[in-house]
Coordinates of C-alpha atoms in Angstrom, one line a residue:
Chain J
X21 CA 152.9 136.6 129.5
X22 CA 153.1 132.3 130.2
X23 CA 150.4 133.5 132.2
X24 CA 148.3 135.8 129.5
X25 CA 149.4 133.1 127.1
X26 CA 148.1 129.9 129.0
X27 CA 144.8 132.0 130.2
X28 CA 143.8 132.2 125.7
X29 CA 145.0 128.9 125.1
X30 CA 142.1 127.9 127.5
X31 CA 139.9 130.0 126.3
X32 CA 140.5 128.6 123.0
X33 CA 140.3 125.7 124.4
X34 CA 137.0 125.8 126.0
X35 CA 135.7 127.9 123.6
X36 CA 136.8 125.1 121.2
X37 CA 134.9 122.8 122.8
X38 CA 131.4 125.1 124.0
X39 CA 131.0 124.4 119.9
X40 CA 131.4 120.8 119.7
X41 CA 129.3 120.5 123.0
X42 CA 127.2 123.1 121.8
X43 CA 126.8 121.6 118.2
X44 CA 126.6 117.9 120.1
X45 CA 123.0 119.7 121.8
X46 CA 121.8 120.2 118.7
X47 CA 121.8 117.3 117.1
X48 CA 120.9 115.4 120.2
X49 CA 117.6 117.8 119.5
X50 CA 117.1 118.4 123.9
X51 CA 116.0 121.8 123.2
X52 CA 112.4 121.4 121.6
X53 CA 111.9 119.6 125.1
X54 CA 113.2 121.0 127.4
X55 CA 111.3 123.8 126.7
X56 CA 107.8 125.1 126.9
X57 CA 106.1 126.6 124.4
X58 CA 107.4 130.5 125.4
X59 CA 109.1 129.7 128.0
X60 CA 113.0 130.6 128.8
X61 CA 114.7 128.2 126.8
X62 CA 115.6 125.1 128.6
X63 CA 113.9 125.6 131.5
X64 CA 111.5 123.2 130.9
X65 CA 107.8 123.0 131.0
X66 CA 107.3 121.2 127.4
X67 CA 104.2 119.0 127.6
X68 CA 105.6 115.5 125.7
X69 CA 101.7 113.5 125.5
X70 CA 102.1 109.7 125.6
X71 CA 99.5 106.7 126.2
X72 CA 101.7 106.6 129.6
X73 CA 100.9 110.3 130.8
X74 CA 101.5 113.6 130.3
X75 CA 105.5 114.2 130.7
X76 CA 106.6 118.0 131.8
X77 CA 110.5 117.7 130.6
X78 CA 113.0 119.4 133.4
X79 CA 114.9 122.1 133.8
X80 CA 118.6 121.8 132.6
X81 CA 120.1 125.1 133.0
X82 CA 122.7 125.4 135.4
X83 CA 120.5 127.4 137.8
X84 CA 121.7 125.4 141.5
X85 CA 118.6 125.4 142.8
X86 CA 116.0 124.1 140.0
X87 CA 118.2 123.3 137.4
X88 CA 121.6 120.8 136.9
X89 CA 123.8 124.0 138.4
X90 CA 124.7 121.3 141.0
X91 CA 125.1 118.6 139.5
X92 CA 128.8 116.6 137.8
X93 CA 129.5 115.5 135.5
X94 CA 129.6 111.6 135.8
X95 CA 126.0 112.8 137.5
X96 CA 125.6 114.0 134.4
X97 CA 126.2 111.5 132.6
X98 CA 124.5 108.3 134.3
X99 CA 121.3 110.7 133.9
X100 CA 122.0 110.7 130.2
X101 CA 122.9 107.2 129.4
X102 CA 121.5 105.3 132.1
X103 CA 118.2 107.2 132.9
X104 CA 119.4 107.3 136.9
X105 CA 118.8 110.7 138.9
X106 CA 121.8 112.0 141.0
X107 CA 119.5 110.4 144.1
X108 CA 119.7 106.8 143.0
X109 CA 115.8 107.0 141.3
X110 CA 115.6 106.3 138.0
X111 CA 114.1 108.7 135.3
X112 CA 110.3 107.9 133.6
X113 CA 111.8 106.8 129.5
X114 CA 110.1 109.5 127.8
X115 CA 113.3 110.4 128.9
X116 CA 114.8 109.2 125.8
X117 CA 117.4 107.7 127.5
X118 CA 116.9 104.0 126.3
X119 CA 119.2 106.0 122.8
X120 CA 121.1 108.4 124.0
X121 CA 122.9 105.5 126.3
X122 CA 124.1 104.4 122.3
X123 CA 125.7 107.8 123.1
X124 CA 130.1 108.1 123.6
X125 CA 130.6 109.3 127.3
X126 CA 133.3 111.9 125.7
X127 CA 130.5 113.2 124.0
X128 CA 127.5 113.4 126.8
X129 CA 130.1 115.0 128.9
X130 CA 130.8 118.2 126.1
X131 CA 126.4 118.2 126.3
X132 CA 127.0 118.7 129.9
X133 CA 129.7 121.8 129.8
X134 CA 127.7 123.7 126.7
X135 CA 124.6 123.3 129.5
X136 CA 127.1 124.4 132.3
X137 CA 127.1 127.4 129.7
X138 CA 123.4 129.0 129.4
X139 CA 122.1 131.4 130.7
X140 CA 121.1 129.1 134.4
X141 CA 116.4 129.7 134.6
X142 CA 115.1 130.1 137.8
X143 CA 111.6 127.9 137.6
X144 CA 110.5 124.7 139.3
X145 CA 109.6 121.2 137.7
X146 CA 106.9 120.1 136.7
X147 CA 104.9 116.8 138.0
X148 CA 104.1 114.5 135.4
X149 CA 100.6 113.6 135.0
X150 CA 101.0 109.8 135.4
X151 CA 97.7 107.4 135.0
X152 CA 97.2 105.7 138.0
X153 CA 98.8 102.9 137.7
X154 CA 102.3 103.8 137.2
X155 CA 104.7 104.8 139.6
X156 CA 108.5 105.9 139.7
X157 CA 109.9 102.6 141.7
X158 CA 108.6 100.9 138.3
X159 CA 110.6 101.9 136.0
X160 CA 114.0 100.6 137.5
X161 CA 112.3 97.4 136.4
X162 CA 111.5 98.7 133.7
X163 CA 115.2 99.8 132.4
X164 CA 116.8 96.0 134.2
X165 CA 114.5 94.3 131.2
X166 CA 115.2 96.9 128.7
X167 CA 118.5 98.2 129.1
X168 CA 121.0 95.2 128.0
X169 CA 123.7 95.1 125.8
X170 CA 123.2 97.7 123.0
X171 CA 123.0 95.5 119.9
X172 CA 126.1 95.4 117.6
X173 CA 126.1 97.4 114.5
X174 CA 125.9 95.3 111.7
X175 CA 129.1 94.9 110.1
X176 CA 128.3 96.8 106.6
X177 CA 128.2 99.3 108.7
X178 CA 130.2 99.4 111.7
X179 CA 133.7 99.1 108.8
X180 CA 131.9 102.3 107.0
X181 CA 132.2 105.1 108.5
X182 CA 129.7 107.4 106.7
X183 CA 126.8 104.5 107.8
X184 CA 128.6 104.5 111.1
X185 CA 128.3 108.1 111.6
X186 CA 125.0 108.5 110.5
X187 CA 123.8 105.6 112.3
X188 CA 125.1 107.4 115.5
X189 CA 123.4 110.2 114.2
X190 CA 120.4 108.9 113.9
X191 CA 119.8 106.3 116.7
X192 CA 122.6 108.1 119.3
X193 CA 122.0 112.1 119.0
X194 CA 119.3 112.0 116.9
X195 CA 117.4 109.4 118.7
X196 CA 114.2 109.1 115.7
X197 CA 113.3 105.5 117.1
X198 CA 111.8 107.4 120.1
X199 CA 108.8 108.5 117.6
X200 CA 109.2 106.2 114.8
X201 CA 109.3 102.9 116.2
X202 CA 106.0 101.5 117.1
X203 CA 105.7 100.1 121.0
X204 CA 104.5 97.2 123.0
X205 CA 102.3 97.6 125.4
X206 CA 104.7 97.6 127.4
X207 CA 106.1 101.2 126.4
X208 CA 109.6 99.5 124.5
X209 CA 110.0 99.6 121.5
X210 CA 109.6 96.9 119.1
X211 CA 113.0 95.8 117.3
X212 CA 111.8 94.3 114.3
X213 CA 109.9 97.3 114.1
X214 CA 112.7 99.3 114.1
X215 CA 111.6 103.2 112.6
X216 CA 109.1 101.3 110.7
X217 CA 106.2 104.7 111.1
X218 CA 103.3 104.0 114.1
X219 CA 99.9 105.2 113.8
X220 CA 100.3 105.7 118.0
X221 CA 103.1 108.6 118.2
X222 CA 103.4 110.7 121.0
X223 CA 100.2 113.7 121.0
X224 CA 98.4 110.8 119.4
X225 CA 100.4 111.5 116.1
X226 CA 100.4 109.2 113.2
X227 CA 104.7 108.3 112.2
X228 CA 105.7 107.8 108.6
X229 CA 107.6 104.9 108.5
X230 CA 111.4 106.2 107.2
X231 CA 113.0 102.9 106.3
X232 CA 113.3 102.8 102.8
X233 CA 110.9 100.4 101.8
X234 CA 109.5 101.8 98.4
X235 CA 105.7 102.0 99.3
X236 CA 105.6 102.4 103.0
X237 CA 109.0 104.0 103.6
X238 CA 111.3 107.0 102.4
X239 CA 112.2 104.4 99.1
X240 CA 111.2 106.8 96.5
X241 CA 113.4 108.9 97.8
X242 CA 116.6 110.2 97.0
X243 CA 119.6 110.8 98.7
X244 CA 119.1 114.6 97.7
X245 CA 115.2 114.8 98.5
X246 CA 116.5 113.4 102.1
X247 CA 118.9 115.6 103.0
X248 CA 117.0 119.1 102.6
X249 CA 113.3 117.6 103.5
X250 CA 116.0 116.9 107.3
X251 CA 117.7 120.4 106.3
X252 CA 114.5 122.6 106.0
X253 CA 111.8 120.6 106.3
X254 CA 110.0 120.2 103.0
X255 CA 109.1 117.2 101.9
X256 CA 109.3 115.4 97.8
X257 CA 105.8 116.7 96.8
X258 CA 106.6 120.5 97.8
X259 CA 104.4 120.1 101.3
X260 CA 106.3 121.0 104.5
X261 CA 106.0 118.7 107.8
X262 CA 103.8 119.5 110.2
X263 CA 103.2 118.5 114.5
X264 CA 107.0 117.6 116.8
X265 CA 108.8 116.8 112.6
X266 CA 109.0 121.0 112.4
X267 CA 110.7 121.6 116.5
X268 CA 113.3 118.5 114.9
X269 CA 114.2 120.4 112.1
X270 CA 113.9 123.3 113.7
X271 CA 116.6 122.4 116.3
X272 CA 118.2 119.8 115.4
X273 CA 118.8 118.4 112.1
X274 CA 118.8 121.6 110.1
X275 CA 121.3 123.1 113.3
X276 CA 123.6 120.1 111.1
X277 CA 126.6 120.1 109.0
X278 CA 125.8 118.8 105.2
X279 CA 128.1 115.6 105.7
X280 CA 126.6 114.7 109.1
X281 CA 123.3 115.3 107.5
X282 CA 124.2 113.2 104.6
X283 CA 125.5 110.7 106.5
X284 CA 121.9 110.4 108.5
X285 CA 120.4 109.8 105.2
X286 CA 123.0 107.2 104.2
X287 CA 122.3 105.4 107.3
X288 CA 118.6 105.4 106.4
X289 CA 118.6 104.1 103.0
X290 CA 120.8 100.9 104.3
X291 CA 118.1 100.0 106.0
X292 CA 116.2 96.8 106.0
X293 CA 112.9 98.2 104.0
X294 CA 109.8 97.2 105.7
X295 CA 106.5 98.1 105.5
X296 CA 103.8 99.4 107.2
X297 CA 102.0 100.6 109.6
Chain M
X11 CA 57.8 150.4 98.6
X12 CA 59.0 149.4 94.8
X13 CA 62.1 149.8 96.2
X14 CA 61.7 147.2 99.4
X15 CA 60.1 144.9 96.8
X16 CA 63.6 145.0 94.7
X17 CA 65.7 145.0 97.6
X18 CA 63.9 141.6 99.5
X19 CA 63.2 140.2 96.0
X20 CA 67.1 140.0 95.7
X21 CA 67.7 139.3 98.8
X22 CA 64.7 135.7 99.0
X23 CA 66.8 135.4 95.9
X24 CA 70.7 135.6 96.7
X25 CA 70.0 133.8 99.8
X26 CA 69.4 129.6 98.4
X27 CA 72.7 131.0 96.8
X28 CA 74.1 132.2 100.1
X29 CA 73.2 128.4 102.2
X30 CA 73.7 126.7 98.0
X31 CA 77.7 126.8 99.1
X32 CA 78.1 123.8 100.8
X33 CA 80.9 123.7 103.8
X34 CA 82.2 120.8 102.7
X35 CA 82.3 122.2 99.1
X36 CA 84.4 124.7 101.0
X37 CA 86.2 122.3 102.6
X38 CA 87.4 120.7 99.4
X39 CA 88.1 124.5 97.9
X40 CA 90.9 125.4 99.9
X41 CA 92.1 121.4 100.0
X42 CA 92.3 122.0 96.1
X43 CA 94.5 125.7 96.8
X44 CA 96.7 124.6 99.8
X45 CA 97.5 121.4 97.0
X46 CA 99.0 124.4 94.5
X47 CA 100.2 126.1 96.6
X48 CA 102.5 123.1 97.3
X49 CA 102.6 122.7 94.0
X50 CA 104.2 125.6 93.3
X51 CA 106.4 125.1 97.0
X52 CA 107.7 122.1 94.9
X53 CA 109.0 123.5 91.4
X54 CA 110.0 126.3 92.9
X55 CA 112.2 123.8 95.3
X56 CA 113.8 122.4 92.1
X57 CA 114.3 124.9 91.0
X58 CA 116.2 127.1 94.1
X59 CA 117.8 123.8 94.6
X60 CA 119.6 123.7 91.2
X61 CA 118.4 121.0 90.2
X62 CA 116.6 122.3 87.2
X63 CA 116.7 125.6 84.9
X64 CA 113.2 125.8 83.2
X65 CA 113.5 129.3 81.5
X66 CA 111.5 132.2 83.1
X67 CA 109.5 129.8 85.3
X68 CA 110.9 130.4 89.0
X69 CA 109.2 134.4 88.2
X70 CA 106.1 132.4 88.0
X71 CA 106.0 130.3 90.5
X72 CA 106.9 132.7 93.6
X73 CA 104.4 135.2 91.8
X74 CA 101.6 132.5 92.4
X75 CA 102.6 131.8 95.9
X76 CA 103.0 135.4 96.5
X77 CA 98.9 135.6 95.3
X78 CA 97.6 132.4 96.3
X79 CA 99.2 133.2 100.1
X80 CA 97.5 137.0 99.7
X81 CA 93.9 136.1 102.1
X82 CA 95.3 132.5 103.2
X83 CA 92.6 133.8 106.8
X84 CA 89.7 133.8 103.8
X85 CA 90.4 130.1 103.4
X86 CA 89.7 129.0 106.6
X87 CA 86.1 130.6 107.6
X88 CA 83.5 129.7 110.4
X89 CA 81.9 126.7 109.4
X90 CA 84.8 124.9 107.3
X91 CA 85.9 123.2 110.8
X92 CA 84.4 119.6 110.6
X93 CA 84.3 117.5 108.6
X94 CA 87.3 115.9 105.8
X95 CA 89.7 118.7 107.1
X96 CA 93.1 118.1 108.7
X97 CA 92.1 122.0 110.7
X98 CA 92.8 121.1 113.7
X99 CA 90.2 123.5 115.8
X100 CA 93.2 125.8 117.6
X101 CA 92.6 128.4 113.9
X102 CA 89.6 129.5 115.3
X103 CA 89.9 129.4 119.3
X104 CA 93.2 130.4 118.5
X105 CA 92.3 133.5 115.2
X106 CA 94.6 136.0 116.4
X107 CA 97.9 133.9 116.1
X108 CA 96.7 132.3 113.1
X109 CA 95.8 135.4 111.5
X110 CA 100.4 136.0 112.3
X111 CA 101.1 133.5 110.9
X112 CA 98.6 133.7 107.9
X113 CA 100.2 137.4 107.8
X114 CA 104.3 135.7 107.9
X115 CA 103.4 133.5 104.6
X116 CA 102.6 136.7 102.5
X117 CA 105.6 138.4 103.5
X118 CA 107.2 135.2 103.4
X119 CA 106.8 134.7 99.5
X120 CA 105.4 138.2 98.6
X121 CA 109.8 138.4 100.0
X122 CA 110.7 136.0 97.9
X123 CA 108.6 136.5 94.6
X124 CA 110.7 139.9 95.3
X125 CA 114.3 138.5 95.6
X126 CA 113.1 136.4 93.0
X127 CA 112.8 139.5 90.9
X128 CA 116.2 141.5 92.0
X129 CA 118.2 137.7 90.6
X130 CA 120.9 137.7 93.4
X131 CA 120.7 133.6 94.1
X132 CA 121.8 133.6 97.4
X133 CA 118.9 136.3 98.1
X134 CA 116.7 134.5 96.6
X135 CA 117.5 130.7 98.5
X136 CA 117.5 132.7 101.9
X137 CA 113.8 133.9 100.9
X138 CA 113.3 130.1 99.9
X139 CA 113.7 129.1 103.3
X140 CA 111.7 132.1 104.6
X141 CA 108.9 130.3 102.9
X142 CA 109.4 126.8 103.6
X143 CA 109.4 128.4 107.4
X144 CA 106.3 130.2 107.5
X145 CA 104.5 127.0 105.5
X146 CA 106.4 125.6 108.4
X147 CA 105.0 127.1 111.3
X148 CA 101.8 127.1 110.9
X149 CA 101.5 123.9 110.0
X150 CA 103.4 122.8 113.4
X151 CA 100.3 124.2 114.8
X152 CA 97.3 124.8 113.2
X153 CA 97.8 121.1 110.3
X154 CA 97.1 117.3 112.2
X155 CA 98.9 114.7 110.8
X156 CA 97.5 112.1 108.5
X157 CA 95.0 109.9 110.5

């Protein structure tokens, strides 16, 4: 009797955890990059074309040999937040740990728990296609230089629960800046141009400015338009987004609660308007 | 003999007309049609999302979308893949996939028009999302980003 009850409680607890983890997994936009076109979900292989080479996201299903089935929670958190693989080597920053490092350990752990419940897929990881001058050992130095202490949120954001949540969703989970912020020649995001768009985004695309600048950014969109865009992909003029942003909408922002989308919008609208790109 | 002459004359007369259709002009035409589709979608969106409620307008926009989406592949004839266009060459190199995407748009806009006729708000909302998904689905694969 007690055992059954405990069993039920445990089941309820794990189910609760898994769904929270699944929600965070959606908000963090993992699916798109870790799934190849027409390939099994999360088994890796999506080619990400960047100025620093073509990167193939690895298998993150719980397969013990080709995926992350043999990993511990701590190893997963180290990978997600610090860009360190279980063997101690450094991940290329095509994996957005530069953003995920702002995630809480608790949330990273919940994502790990969720990933352990998905269907394992046996699929070996594909080697990245790197330019001749780029080697993995350099990334250690890069990390040492780039992954300094995170900048604290401005007080106005910190003290507002909605803006604070929005900041977490945009900066940590959603990793919007990975594409919407330009990088310097070393691939480091340019802080003074945060979220102001770039002409040299992934796959050679132009990525729009999402600061509230009235001419170049989203300054003329109202909050409802922005929330609807994140839900549906529809722009205020009736056109629909294309390219990688369709994956972001389909796999991440459309899966969020209305309140969370609203928080993202409020945060974006609170940013300093920047012109360009 | 007379018949041959007439046909030959007609062919010669028709040839300059066919040649006169400049691919660049066709691209302009296609872009205008796409803008019209976007315009009706944007207008329908304002109504579906409950922001405005102009009398009887939703049916008009929904029917226009269904009409305009009937022959989307016809907007992409061979030879219209250069010049001032954001159409990706994958449209022509992966024509079957493109046809499927165009087909999705035709089905989705027809379903939307039908839902609007039916009048059920939930069904209209779902069908409108379907329209959006078909737009996104095609833009993702086959339209270049701005440069």
